[in-house]
PDB file of C-alpha atoms in Angstrom:
ATOM      1  CA  UNK A   1       2.931  -1.825  -7.449  1.00  0.00           C
ATOM      2  CA  UNK A   2       5.192   1.267  -5.724  1.00  0.00           C
ATOM      3  CA  UNK A   3       2.766   4.336  -3.986  1.00  0.00           C
ATOM      4  CA  UNK A   4       0.227   4.277  -2.008  1.00  0.00           C
ATOM      5  CA  UNK A   5      -3.287   3.027  -1.583  1.00  0.00           C
ATOM      6  CA  UNK A   6      -6.643   4.614  -0.678  1.00  0.00           C
ATOM      7  CA  UNK A   7      -9.641   3.023   0.291  1.00  0.00           C
ATOM      8  CA  UNK A   8     -13.427   4.188  -0.006  1.00  0.00           C
ATOM      9  CA  UNK A   9     -15.557   2.596   1.829  1.00  0.00           C
ATOM     10  CA  UNK A  10     -19.591   3.509   2.186  1.00  0.00           C
ATOM     11  CA  UNK A  11     -19.737   0.974   3.854  1.00  0.00           C
ATOM     12  CA  UNK A  12     -23.005  -1.704   3.647  1.00  0.00           C
ATOM     13  CA  UNK A  13     -25.465   1.954   2.550  1.00  0.00           C
ATOM     14  CA  UNK A  14     -25.683   3.101  -0.733  1.00  0.00           C
ATOM     15  CA  UNK A  15     -23.633   6.716  -1.475  1.00  0.00           C
ATOM     16  CA  UNK A  16     -23.388   6.650  -5.153  1.00  0.00           C
ATOM     17  CA  UNK A  17     -22.883  10.294  -4.342  1.00  0.00           C
ATOM     18  CA  UNK A  18     -19.138   9.669  -2.897  1.00  0.00           C
ATOM     19  CA  UNK A  19     -18.224   7.094  -5.224  1.00  0.00           C
ATOM     20  CA  UNK A  20     -19.266   9.176  -8.260  1.00  0.00           C
ATOM     21  CA  UNK A  21     -16.720  12.210  -6.411  1.00  0.00           C
ATOM     22  CA  UNK A  22     -13.658  10.520  -6.151  1.00  0.00           C
ATOM     23  CA  UNK A  23     -13.911   9.030  -8.885  1.00  0.00           C
ATOM     24  CA  UNK A  24     -13.795  12.484 -10.735  1.00  0.00           C
ATOM     25  CA  UNK A  25     -10.979  13.130 -12.681  1.00  0.00           C
ATOM     26  CA  UNK A  26     -10.441  16.636 -10.303  1.00  0.00           C
ATOM     27  CA  UNK A  27     -10.266  14.041  -7.449  1.00  0.00           C
ATOM     28  CA  UNK A  28      -8.299  12.044  -9.230  1.00  0.00           C
ATOM     29  CA  UNK A  29      -5.438  14.114  -9.740  1.00  0.00           C
ATOM     30  CA  UNK A  30      -5.103  15.751  -6.170  1.00  0.00           C
ATOM     31  CA  UNK A  31      -4.567  11.541  -4.835  1.00  0.00           C
ATOM     32  CA  UNK A  32      -2.183  10.957  -7.502  1.00  0.00           C
ATOM     33  CA  UNK A  33      -0.214  14.863  -7.035  1.00  0.00           C
ATOM     34  CA  UNK A  34      -0.223  13.254  -3.395  1.00  0.00           C
ATOM     35  CA  UNK A  35       1.658   9.820  -4.674  1.00  0.00           C
ATOM     36  CA  UNK A  36      -1.403   7.623  -4.751  1.00  0.00           C
ATOM     37  CA  UNK A  37      -1.654   5.538  -7.745  1.00  0.00           C
ATOM     38  CA  UNK A  38      -3.622   1.926  -6.152  1.00  0.00           C
ATOM     39  CA  UNK A  39      -7.844   3.080  -5.318  1.00  0.00           C
ATOM     40  CA  UNK A  40     -10.054   0.574  -4.136  1.00  0.00           C
ATOM     41  CA  UNK A  41     -13.988   1.218  -3.978  1.00  0.00           C
ATOM     42  CA  UNK A  42     -16.646  -1.060  -1.434  1.00  0.00           C
ATOM     43  CA  UNK A  43     -19.061   0.356  -3.471  1.00  0.00           C
ATOM     44  CA  UNK A  44     -21.685  -1.685  -0.789  1.00  0.00           C
ATOM     45  CA  UNK A  45     -25.353  -1.602  -2.559  1.00  0.00           C
ATOM     46  CA  UNK A  46     -24.568   1.524  -5.003  1.00  0.00           C
ATOM     47  CA  UNK A  47     -24.980   1.425  -8.655  1.00  0.00           C
ATOM     48  CA  UNK A  48     -22.049   3.370  -9.906  1.00  0.00           C
ATOM     49  CA  UNK A  49     -19.977   3.809 -13.651  1.00  0.00           C
ATOM     50  CA  UNK A  50     -16.524   1.793 -13.103  1.00  0.00           C
ATOM     51  CA  UNK A  51     -14.113   5.381 -13.876  1.00  0.00           C
ATOM     52  CA  UNK A  52     -10.520   4.392 -15.341  1.00  0.00           C
ATOM     53  CA  UNK A  53      -7.630   6.807 -14.881  1.00  0.00           C
ATOM     54  CA  UNK A  54      -4.034   6.703 -16.902  1.00  0.00           C
ATOM     55  CA  UNK A  55      -1.671   6.516 -13.287  1.00  0.00           C
ATOM     56  CA  UNK A  56      -4.415   5.628 -10.583  1.00  0.00           C
ATOM     57  CA  UNK A  57      -5.462   1.810 -10.297  1.00  0.00           C
ATOM     58  CA  UNK A  58      -9.011   2.145  -9.471  1.00  0.00           C
ATOM     59  CA  UNK A  59     -10.815  -1.233  -8.224  1.00  0.00           C
ATOM     60  CA  UNK A  60     -14.255  -1.924  -7.536  1.00  0.00           C
ATOM     61  CA  UNK A  61     -16.172  -4.840  -5.057  1.00  0.00           C
ATOM     62  CA  UNK A  62     -19.543  -4.642  -3.014  1.00  0.00           C
ATOM     63  CA  UNK A  63     -17.896  -5.984   0.186  1.00  0.00           C
ATOM     64  CA  UNK A  64     -15.062  -7.093   1.868  1.00  0.00           C
ATOM     65  CA  UNK A  65     -15.159 -10.407   3.731  1.00  0.00           C
ATOM     66  CA  UNK A  66     -12.482  -9.120   5.440  1.00  0.00           C
ATOM     67  CA  UNK A  67     -12.385  -5.264   6.134  1.00  0.00           C
ATOM     68  CA  UNK A  68      -9.986  -5.019   8.605  1.00  0.00           C
ATOM     69  CA  UNK A  69      -7.568  -6.440   5.226  1.00  0.00           C
ATOM     70  CA  UNK A  70      -8.324  -3.660   3.308  1.00  0.00           C
ATOM     71  CA  UNK A  71      -7.841  -1.396   6.092  1.00  0.00           C
ATOM     72  CA  UNK A  72      -5.295  -1.697   6.781  1.00  0.00           C
ATOM     73  CA  UNK A  73      -3.387  -2.075   3.057  1.00  0.00           C
ATOM     74  CA  UNK A  74      -4.224   1.739   3.575  1.00  0.00           C
ATOM     75  CA  UNK A  75      -2.144   4.647   3.941  1.00  0.00           C
ATOM     76  CA  UNK A  76      -5.099   6.737   3.494  1.00  0.00           C
ATOM     77  CA  UNK A  77      -9.391   5.928   3.867  1.00  0.00           C
ATOM     78  CA  UNK A  78     -12.010   7.900   2.373  1.00  0.00           C
ATOM     79  CA  UNK A  79     -15.392   7.006   4.592  1.00  0.00           C
ATOM     80  CA  UNK A  80     -19.056   7.180   4.170  1.00  0.00           C
ATOM     81  CA  UNK A  81     -20.387   8.205   7.954  1.00  0.00           C
ATOM     82  CA  UNK A  82     -20.257   5.754   9.511  1.00  0.00           C
ATOM     83  CA  UNK A  83     -20.133   4.882  12.970  1.00  0.00           C
ATOM     84  CA  UNK A  84     -18.766   1.380  13.122  1.00  0.00           C
ATOM     85  CA  UNK A  85     -16.306   2.173  10.054  1.00  0.00           C
ATOM     86  CA  UNK A  86     -14.672   4.690  11.562  1.00  0.00           C
ATOM     87  CA  UNK A  87     -13.554   3.502  14.846  1.00  0.00           C
ATOM     88  CA  UNK A  88     -13.340   0.151  12.650  1.00  0.00           C
ATOM     89  CA  UNK A  89     -10.659   2.788  11.189  1.00  0.00           C
ATOM     90  CA  UNK A  90      -9.521   4.981  13.960  1.00  0.00           C
ATOM     91  CA  UNK A  91      -8.699   1.861  15.959  1.00  0.00           C
ATOM     92  CA  UNK A  92      -6.621   0.707  13.105  1.00  0.00           C
ATOM     93  CA  UNK A  93      -4.767   4.124  13.274  1.00  0.00           C
ATOM     94  CA  UNK A  94      -5.099   5.131   9.727  1.00  0.00           C
ATOM     95  CA  UNK A  95      -5.164   8.725   8.604  1.00  0.00           C
ATOM     96  CA  UNK A  96      -9.569   9.206   7.772  1.00  0.00           C
ATOM     97  CA  UNK A  97     -11.155  11.897   6.357  1.00  0.00           C
ATOM     98  CA  UNK A  98     -15.528  10.867   6.798  1.00  0.00           C
ATOM     99  CA  UNK A  99     -17.613  12.720   4.743  1.00  0.00           C
ATOM    100  CA  UNK A 100     -21.110  12.510   5.757  1.00  0.00           C
ATOM    101  CA  UNK A 101     -23.947  11.899   3.182  1.00  0.00           C
ATOM    102  CA  UNK A 102     -25.656  15.647   3.258  1.00  0.00           C
ATOM    103  CA  UNK A 103     -28.453  14.037   2.032  1.00  0.00           C
ATOM    104  CA  UNK A 104     -29.822  12.201   4.447  1.00  0.00           C
ATOM    105  CA  UNK A 105     -32.373  13.657   6.382  1.00  0.00           C
ATOM    106  CA  UNK A 106     -31.179  14.596  10.609  1.00  0.00           C
ATOM    107  CA  UNK A 107     -28.296  12.788   9.410  1.00  0.00           C
ATOM    108  CA  UNK A 108     -27.419  12.572  13.150  1.00  0.00           C
ATOM    109  CA  UNK A 109     -23.153  10.514  11.442  1.00  0.00           C
ATOM    110  CA  UNK A 110     -22.482  15.026  11.247  1.00  0.00           C
ATOM    111  CA  UNK A 111     -22.473  14.887  14.674  1.00  0.00           C
ATOM    112  CA  UNK A 112     -20.079  12.475  14.987  1.00  0.00           C
ATOM    113  CA  UNK A 113     -17.666  13.554  12.930  1.00  0.00           C
ATOM    114  CA  UNK A 114     -17.603  16.521  14.217  1.00  0.00           C
ATOM    115  CA  UNK A 115     -16.608  15.627  17.607  1.00  0.00           C
ATOM    116  CA  UNK A 116     -14.058  13.043  16.105  1.00  0.00           C
ATOM    117  CA  UNK A 117     -13.181  16.481  13.972  1.00  0.00           C
ATOM    118  CA  UNK A 118     -12.710  17.459  16.661  1.00  0.00           C
ATOM    119  CA  UNK A 119     -10.122  15.639  18.757  1.00  0.00           C
ATOM    120  CA  UNK A 120      -8.088  15.674  15.256  1.00  0.00           C
ATOM    121  CA  UNK A 121      -8.224  11.810  15.137  1.00  0.00           C
ATOM    122  CA  UNK A 122     -10.094  12.308  11.274  1.00  0.00           C
ATOM    123  CA  UNK A 123     -11.315  15.153   8.720  1.00  0.00           C
ATOM    124  CA  UNK A 124     -15.328  15.876   7.546  1.00  0.00           C
ATOM    125  CA  UNK A 125     -15.904  16.483   4.505  1.00  0.00           C
ATOM    126  CA  UNK A 126     -19.664  16.650   2.274  1.00  0.00           C
ATOM    127  CA  UNK A 127     -18.731  15.512  -1.247  1.00  0.00           C
ATOM    128  CA  UNK A 128     -18.841  18.975  -2.357  1.00  0.00           C
ATOM    129  CA  UNK A 129     -15.732  20.183  -0.138  1.00  0.00           C
ATOM    130  CA  UNK A 130     -13.972  16.799  -0.597  1.00  0.00           C
ATOM    131  CA  UNK A 131     -10.903  18.478  -2.688  1.00  0.00           C
ATOM    132  CA  UNK A 132     -10.484  21.244  -0.473  1.00  0.00           C
ATOM    133  CA  UNK A 133      -9.917  18.694   2.166  1.00  0.00           C
ATOM    134  CA  UNK A 134      -7.668  16.427   0.608  1.00  0.00           C
ATOM    135  CA  UNK A 135      -5.233  19.266   0.124  1.00  0.00           C
ATOM    136  CA  UNK A 136      -4.872  19.589   4.180  1.00  0.00           C
ATOM    137  CA  UNK A 137      -2.304  17.540   5.594  1.00  0.00           C
ATOM    138  CA  UNK A 138      -2.730  14.452   7.005  1.00  0.00           C
ATOM    139  CA  UNK A 139       0.076  14.911   9.675  1.00  0.00           C
ATOM    140  CA  UNK A 140      -1.810  16.781  11.752  1.00  0.00           C
ATOM    141  CA  UNK A 141      -4.510  13.871  12.774  1.00  0.00           C
ATOM    142  CA  UNK A 142      -3.364  12.998  16.656  1.00  0.00           C
ATOM    143  CA  UNK A 143      -3.005   9.208  16.767  1.00  0.00           C
ATOM    144  CA  UNK A 144      -7.191   7.451  18.531  1.00  0.00           C
ATOM    145  CA  UNK A 145      -6.337   5.073  21.933  1.00  0.00           C
ATOM    146  CA  UNK A 146      -5.775   2.500  22.409  1.00  0.00           C
ATOM    147  CA  UNK A 147      -9.004   1.655  23.714  1.00  0.00           C
ATOM    148  CA  UNK A 148      -8.070  -0.144  28.031  1.00  0.00           C
ATOM    149  CA  UNK A 149     -10.424  -3.133  27.490  1.00  0.00           C
ATOM    150  CA  UNK A 150      -9.979  -3.833  32.445  1.00  0.00           C
ATOM    151  CA  UNK A 151     -11.699  -0.703  32.980  1.00  0.00           C
ATOM    152  CA  UNK A 152     -16.009  -1.367  33.174  1.00  0.00           C
ATOM    153  CA  UNK A 153     -14.851  -4.793  34.694  1.00  0.00           C
ATOM    154  CA  UNK A 154     -11.705  -2.767  37.126  1.00  0.00           C
ATOM    155  CA  UNK A 155     -14.463  -0.803  37.614  1.00  0.00           C
ATOM    156  CA  UNK A 156     -16.988  -4.083  38.206  1.00  0.00           C
ATOM    157  CA  UNK A 157     -14.805  -5.351  40.971  1.00  0.00           C
ATOM    158  CA  UNK A 158     -15.004  -2.110  42.772  1.00  0.00           C
ATOM    159  CA  UNK A 159     -18.500  -1.571  42.849  1.00  0.00           C
ATOM    160  CA  UNK A 160     -19.039  -5.463  44.223  1.00  0.00           C
ATOM    161  CA  UNK A 161     -15.935  -4.459  46.724  1.00  0.00           C
ATOM    162  CA  UNK A 162     -14.372  -7.592  44.971  1.00  0.00           C
ATOM    163  CA  UNK A 163     -10.280  -4.648  44.558  1.00  0.00           C
TER     164      UNK A 163
END
């Protein structure tokens, strides 16, 4: 099937509002206009009703054994604001829209999303404005840098006098 694929993930949480929002015909029509024809939902432990759409294939799964594979197959990822999910997607160099769950109390996830958006690594929003954010140009997002795997070891070696 030609076209582009979206991966929606709520992680291990319950974020039915995100699943319901993306399953809405207005959002699906925008995604279709943007060239997407497949959406894979990872719905966690939430409860949801599978939606149907004339031009987009919608698939729903609770969890994936190979989460990285789902990210790699995606042309766009729409995720909850969990740090693990965000970093996993960014390290795979995939465009990312983070949807903050505004129903959580003391939501520290907003701070992470704000910081990552400040550097143009992702766009973030709430379910209420996802429609507007989908219309932003994802090609303007900056690729997340590859971490230096030897930095910490080099620092320890220097401190110990080995370097």
